[in-house]
Each structure stands twice: as structure tokens, then as C-alpha cells.
mmCIF file of C-alpha atoms in Angstrom:
data_model
loop_
_atom_site.group_PDB
_atom_site.id
_atom_site.type_symbol
_atom_site.label_atom_id
_atom_site.label_comp_id
_atom_site.label_asym_id
_atom_site.label_seq_id
_atom_site.Cartn_x
_atom_site.Cartn_y
_atom_site.Cartn_z
ATOM 1 C CA UNK J 114 121.663 54.605 -58.462
ATOM 2 C CA UNK J 115 122.397 58.107 -59.730
ATOM 3 C CA UNK J 116 126.065 57.689 -58.823
ATOM 4 C CA UNK J 117 126.271 54.402 -60.751
ATOM 5 C CA UNK J 118 124.643 56.004 -63.771
ATOM 6 C CA UNK J 119 127.019 58.949 -63.611
ATOM 7 C CA UNK J 120 129.992 56.606 -63.375
ATOM 8 C CA UNK J 121 128.801 54.568 -66.357
ATOM 9 C CA UNK J 122 128.236 57.746 -68.367
ATOM 10 C CA UNK J 123 131.686 59.042 -67.469
ATOM 11 C CA UNK J 124 133.187 55.706 -68.504
ATOM 12 C CA UNK J 125 131.467 55.749 -71.909
ATOM 13 C CA UNK J 126 132.326 59.400 -72.473
ATOM 14 C CA UNK J 127 135.970 58.853 -71.635
ATOM 15 C CA UNK J 128 136.187 55.877 -73.984
ATOM 16 C CA UNK J 129 134.528 57.805 -76.807
ATOM 17 C CA UNK J 130 136.906 60.745 -76.379
ATOM 18 C CA UNK J 131 139.904 58.448 -76.112
ATOM 19 C CA UNK J 132 140.736 59.517 -72.578
ATOM 20 C CA UNK J 133 143.255 57.601 -70.456
ATOM 21 C CA UNK J 134 141.957 54.947 -68.028
ATOM 22 C CA UNK J 135 138.150 55.311 -68.491
ATOM 23 C CA UNK J 136 137.508 53.153 -65.422
ATOM 24 C CA UNK J 137 139.446 55.644 -63.301
ATOM 25 C CA UNK J 138 137.337 58.517 -64.637
ATOM 26 C CA UNK J 139 134.190 56.527 -63.823
ATOM 27 C CA UNK J 140 135.373 55.831 -60.265
ATOM 28 C CA UNK J 141 136.148 59.512 -59.790
ATOM 29 C CA UNK J 142 132.646 60.508 -60.987
ATOM 30 C CA UNK J 143 131.030 58.062 -58.547
ATOM 31 C CA UNK J 144 133.202 59.282 -55.659
ATOM 32 C CA UNK J 145 132.407 62.900 -56.496
ATOM 33 C CA UNK J 146 128.670 62.251 -56.191
ATOM 34 C CA UNK J 147 128.866 60.077 -53.086
ATOM 35 C CA UNK J 148 131.384 62.245 -51.233
ATOM 36 C CA UNK J 149 132.341 65.546 -52.910
ATOM 37 C CA UNK J 150 135.334 66.095 -50.633
ATOM 38 C CA UNK J 151 136.690 62.624 -51.326
ATOM 39 C CA UNK J 152 135.981 63.064 -55.018
ATOM 40 C CA UNK J 153 137.864 66.346 -55.180
ATOM 41 C CA UNK J 154 140.807 64.842 -53.314
ATOM 42 C CA UNK J 155 140.813 61.832 -55.627
ATOM 43 C CA UNK J 156 140.582 64.058 -58.692
ATOM 44 C CA UNK J 157 143.539 66.089 -57.484
ATOM 45 C CA UNK J 158 145.570 62.918 -57.021
ATOM 46 C CA UNK J 159 144.592 61.633 -60.476
ATOM 47 C CA UNK J 160 145.506 64.905 -62.188
ATOM 48 C CA UNK J 161 148.813 65.148 -60.321
ATOM 49 C CA UNK J 162 149.647 61.533 -61.185
ATOM 50 C CA UNK J 163 148.817 62.050 -64.862
ATOM 51 C CA UNK J 164 150.997 65.155 -65.025
ATOM 52 C CA UNK J 165 153.845 63.353 -63.288
ATOM 53 C CA UNK J 166 153.586 60.450 -65.747
ATOM 54 C CA UNK J 167 153.643 62.812 -68.725
ATOM 55 C CA UNK J 168 156.639 64.658 -67.307
ATOM 56 C CA UNK J 169 158.447 61.368 -66.630
ATOM 57 C CA UNK J 170 157.721 60.147 -70.173
ATOM 58 C CA UNK J 171 158.987 63.424 -71.653
ATOM 59 C CA UNK J 172 162.142 63.214 -69.534
ATOM 60 C CA UNK J 173 162.712 59.635 -70.671
ATOM 61 C CA UNK J 174 162.272 60.587 -74.341
ATOM 62 C CA UNK J 175 164.721 63.463 -73.935
ATOM 63 C CA UNK J 176 167.260 61.206 -72.235
ATOM 64 C CA UNK J 177 166.997 58.606 -74.998
ATOM 65 C CA UNK J 178 167.321 61.223 -77.726
ATOM 66 C CA UNK J 179 170.354 62.780 -76.030
ATOM 67 C CA UNK J 180 172.064 59.405 -75.669
ATOM 68 C CA UNK J 181 171.295 58.488 -79.289
ATOM 69 C CA UNK J 182 173.417 61.385 -80.567
ATOM 70 C CA UNK J 183 176.496 59.237 -79.937
ATOM 71 C CA UNK J 184 174.878 56.329 -81.788
ATOM 72 C CA UNK J 185 173.991 58.687 -84.637
ATOM 73 C CA UNK J 186 177.611 59.870 -84.904
ATOM 74 C CA UNK J 187 178.863 56.266 -84.905
ATOM 75 C CA UNK J 188 176.425 55.327 -87.669
ATOM 76 C CA UNK J 189 177.428 58.347 -89.760
ATOM 77 C CA UNK J 190 181.047 57.277 -89.313
ATOM 78 C CA UNK J 191 180.178 53.765 -90.513
ATOM 79 C CA UNK J 192 178.451 55.184 -93.575
ATOM 80 C CA UNK J 193 181.435 57.369 -94.420
ATOM 81 C CA UNK J 194 183.731 54.391 -93.979
ATOM 82 C CA UNK J 195 181.560 52.407 -96.388
ATOM 83 C CA UNK J 196 182.018 55.053 -99.070
ATOM 84 C CA UNK J 197 178.722 56.921 -98.715
ATOM 85 C CA UNK J 198 178.524 60.685 -98.966
ATOM 86 C CA UNK J 199 177.987 62.687 -95.804
ATOM 87 C CA UNK J 200 174.386 63.417 -96.729
ATOM 88 C CA UNK J 201 173.650 59.742 -97.459
ATOM 89 C CA UNK J 202 175.388 58.688 -94.249
ATOM 90 C CA UNK J 203 173.249 61.118 -92.247
ATOM 91 C CA UNK J 204 170.092 59.839 -93.939
ATOM 92 C CA UNK J 205 170.952 56.195 -93.273
ATOM 93 C CA UNK J 206 171.859 56.914 -89.653
ATOM 94 C CA UNK J 207 168.554 58.702 -89.059
ATOM 95 C CA UNK J 208 166.666 55.431 -89.557
ATOM 96 C CA UNK J 209 168.181 53.882 -86.442
ATOM 97 C CA UNK J 210 167.694 56.589 -83.805
ATOM 98 C CA UNK J 211 164.712 57.461 -81.621
ATOM 99 C CA UNK J 212 161.850 59.550 -82.969
ATOM 100 C CA UNK J 213 162.739 62.859 -81.295
ATOM 101 C CA UNK J 214 166.255 62.816 -82.721
ATOM 102 C CA UNK J 215 165.018 61.515 -86.080
ATOM 103 C CA UNK J 216 162.859 64.620 -86.450
ATOM 104 C CA UNK J 217 165.898 66.867 -85.978
ATOM 105 C CA UNK J 218 167.945 64.818 -88.453
ATOM 106 C CA UNK J 219 165.124 65.031 -91.006
ATOM 107 C CA UNK J 220 165.209 68.824 -90.738
ATOM 108 C CA UNK J 221 168.969 68.734 -91.255
ATOM 109 C CA UNK J 222 168.557 66.610 -94.395
ATOM 110 C CA UNK J 223 165.952 69.016 -95.763
ATOM 111 C CA UNK J 224 168.331 71.921 -95.115
ATOM 112 C CA UNK J 225 171.119 70.015 -96.893
ATOM 113 C CA UNK J 226 168.919 69.586 -99.960
ATOM 114 C CA UNK J 227 167.927 73.262 -99.956
ATOM 115 C CA UNK J 228 171.117 75.075 -98.995
ATOM 116 C CA UNK J 229 173.901 72.531 -99.432
ATOM 117 C CA UNK J 230 175.683 70.233 -97.001
ATOM 118 C CA UNK J 231 178.167 72.738 -95.562
ATOM 119 C CA UNK J 232 175.767 75.617 -94.841
ATOM 120 C CA UNK J 233 173.164 73.224 -93.417
ATOM 121 C CA UNK J 234 175.679 71.654 -91.046
ATOM 122 C CA UNK J 235 176.987 75.042 -89.970
ATOM 123 C CA UNK J 236 173.536 76.348 -89.077
ATOM 124 C CA UNK J 237 172.008 73.246 -87.481
ATOM 125 C CA UNK J 238 170.923 73.582 -83.863
ATOM 126 C CA UNK J 239 169.453 71.451 -81.106
ATOM 127 C CA UNK J 240 171.087 68.142 -80.293
ATOM 128 C CA UNK J 241 172.992 68.156 -83.592
ATOM 129 C CA UNK J 242 174.676 71.499 -82.947
ATOM 130 C CA UNK J 243 178.117 70.145 -82.047
ATOM 131 C CA UNK J 244 177.961 67.436 -84.711
ATOM 132 C CA UNK J 245 177.120 70.046 -87.337
ATOM 133 C CA UNK J 246 179.911 72.396 -86.280
ATOM 134 C CA UNK J 247 182.499 69.597 -86.277
ATOM 135 C CA UNK J 248 181.449 68.198 -89.655
ATOM 136 C CA UNK J 249 181.086 71.643 -91.243
ATOM 137 C CA UNK J 250 184.529 72.739 -90.037
ATOM 138 C CA UNK J 251 186.101 69.592 -91.483
ATOM 139 C CA UNK J 252 184.265 69.970 -94.795
ATOM 140 C CA UNK J 253 185.211 73.640 -95.171
ATOM 141 C CA UNK J 254 188.868 73.112 -94.247
ATOM 142 C CA UNK J 255 189.303 70.083 -96.472
ATOM 143 C CA UNK J 256 190.107 67.786 -93.538
ATOM 144 C CA UNK J 257 188.741 64.221 -93.586
ATOM 145 C CA UNK J 258 185.147 64.406 -92.364
ATOM 146 C CA UNK J 259 185.262 60.800 -91.162
ATOM 147 C CA UNK J 260 188.173 61.571 -88.857
ATOM 148 C CA UNK J 261 186.388 64.602 -87.403
ATOM 149 C CA UNK J 262 183.140 62.683 -86.878
ATOM 150 C CA UNK J 263 185.065 59.795 -85.311
ATOM 151 C CA UNK J 264 186.775 62.128 -82.844
ATOM 152 C CA UNK J 265 183.421 63.703 -82.001
ATOM 153 C CA UNK J 266 181.835 60.267 -81.407
ATOM 154 C CA UNK J 267 184.754 59.265 -79.173
ATOM 155 C CA UNK J 268 184.292 62.455 -77.151
ATOM 156 C CA UNK J 269 180.617 61.652 -76.637
ATOM 157 C CA UNK J 270 181.412 58.094 -75.568
ATOM 158 C CA UNK J 271 183.980 59.350 -73.084
ATOM 159 C CA UNK J 272 181.443 61.802 -71.640
ATOM 160 C CA UNK J 273 178.842 59.023 -71.341
ATOM 161 C CA UNK J 274 181.359 56.785 -69.574
ATOM 162 C CA UNK J 275 182.286 59.570 -67.145
ATOM 163 C CA UNK J 276 178.599 60.201 -66.408
ATOM 164 C CA UNK J 277 178.031 56.475 -65.797
ATOM 165 C CA UNK J 278 180.992 56.344 -63.403
ATOM 166 C CA UNK J 279 179.648 59.377 -61.539
ATOM 167 C CA UNK J 280 176.209 57.745 -61.222
ATOM 168 C CA UNK J 281 177.851 54.594 -59.877
ATOM 169 C CA UNK J 282 179.706 56.649 -57.273
ATOM 170 C CA UNK J 283 176.467 58.253 -56.104
ATOM 171 C CA UNK J 284 174.659 54.911 -55.883
ATOM 172 C CA UNK J 285 175.840 54.003 -52.335
ATOM 173 C CA UNK J 286 174.494 57.323 -51.052
ATOM 174 C CA UNK J 287 171.115 56.631 -52.648
ATOM 175 C CA UNK J 288 171.079 53.168 -51.089
ATOM 176 C CA UNK J 289 172.008 54.460 -47.635
ATOM 177 C CA UNK J 290 169.167 56.994 -47.607
ATOM 178 C CA UNK J 291 166.293 54.454 -47.556
ATOM 179 C CA UNK J 292 168.402 52.278 -45.264
ATOM 180 C CA UNK J 293 168.660 55.086 -42.724
ATOM 181 C CA UNK J 294 165.050 56.251 -43.053
ATOM 182 C CA UNK J 295 163.230 52.908 -43.212
ATOM 183 C CA UNK J 296 165.259 49.847 -42.327
ATOM 184 C CA UNK J 297 167.119 51.134 -39.276
ATOM 185 C CA UNK J 298 164.007 52.560 -37.531
ATOM 186 C CA UNK J 299 162.240 49.272 -38.175
ATOM 187 C CA UNK J 300 165.157 47.370 -36.701
ATOM 188 C CA UNK J 301 165.086 49.604 -33.609
ATOM 189 C CA UNK J 302 161.361 48.948 -33.182
ATOM 190 C CA UNK J 303 161.875 45.191 -33.467
ATOM 191 C CA UNK J 304 164.781 45.243 -31.028
ATOM 192 C CA UNK J 305 163.362 47.611 -28.423
ATOM 193 C CA UNK J 306 159.646 46.966 -28.862
ATOM 194 C CA UNK J 307 159.443 43.624 -26.988
ATOM 195 C CA UNK J 308 161.368 45.029 -24.009
ATOM 196 C CA UNK J 309 159.068 48.057 -23.855
ATOM 197 C CA UNK J 310 155.977 45.834 -24.013
ATOM 198 C CA UNK J 311 157.316 43.633 -21.215
ATOM 199 C CA UNK J 312 157.994 46.689 -19.061
ATOM 200 C CA UNK J 313 154.467 47.945 -19.656
ATOM 201 C CA UNK J 314 153.066 44.515 -18.803
ATOM 202 C CA UNK J 315 154.902 44.498 -15.461
ATOM 203 C CA UNK J 316 153.315 47.789 -14.529
ATOM 204 C CA UNK J 317 149.943 46.104 -14.563
ATOM 205 C CA UNK J 318 146.626 47.653 -15.528
ATOM 206 C CA UNK J 319 146.079 51.297 -14.725
ATOM 207 C CA UNK J 320 143.360 51.598 -11.986
#
């Protein structure tokens, strides 16, 4: 009864604090009271799983933001082709990229408003570092910015294509690994197992 009460209290407390999966917290509290060793082991698994999920989510956000740099460059190029200024093109493009990249673009826009377009592009860092250097160099030299941004976007697309081809080349190796570790041993057991059982049956019971 005490364990049930503790689990219910943990459930309500987790919900009130906005914790993830209140039912899991309640189950852990019950297990901790009924069997401390099992509860500690379960808590360790829960904490490790939560950390792994957060790390995986952060990695996914980073991957999306990195891949959206090429989309951002393409959208800036479209804005320049439509007659917008570089600052307006950057602002319009920022509305169509993921949140992590949008934050960096917003900082760039603020720097443009404070220090000017050229200095802001030349000093930008993070994921926009190469974009800023390319656009700033074109603006300072008098070269067409659209042409420079277009070449930069094409370079990014080529790099993405090369990375995709490399991943495709590594795919057979990744497929063969579970095949060798799981499927083939299972096949051996299915093929050899009946013969082994028959041999054991012929030996008869051990006296």
C-alpha cells in the first residue's frame, strides 16, 4: 500500500513539475520501494535512456540546421534574383529554415542593421561563416553578389551529393554486419540443431 501511494505521489509530482513520462517516474518509485536494487537499476536505465534521447534530438537538430544552410543560400539567391537587397533576401530566407539556423540568421540581420551589411557579413560566424565571407568579398570587390552566392550554394549541393554517395557506399557494410551477427548464426542453429537433437536422442537417457 505504501508503494502504491508513493507511486501515485510521484506521478502527481512529475505531472505538476512538467516532467517527462510521469507514469514512468511512478513505476520507478514503486520499484524502488519494493526492490531497491531493481529500482536503482531501473532508474539508471531511465536516466541513460533520457540522456541518449536528448543527445539524439540535439544531433538531429544540428544535422537539420547544417543541411538548411544550402537551402538558405538558395533562398537568398532567389531573393537577389527577384530584385531584393541582400539584407531583405537574408531576412526572407530566414523564415524558411529550421529554428537553430534562424537564430543565427537573426543575429546576422541585427548586425547588418547596427554595423552595415558588409562588416556584418565579414564578421559572422557559426554555420553562416562561409556564406558571410563569400558575400562580403563579393560586395567589397564590386562583383555580383548573386553570382557569388549561387556558386557557394552549388558548392554546398555538390558536397551534400558527395556525402550522400559516400553513405550509399557504406550501406552494404552496415547491412552485412547484422546479417553476419544475427541471421547467419540463426541459420546455423536451424540447420544443425535438428541433427544434434537426433544424435542426442540416439544416445538415450543418461543412467
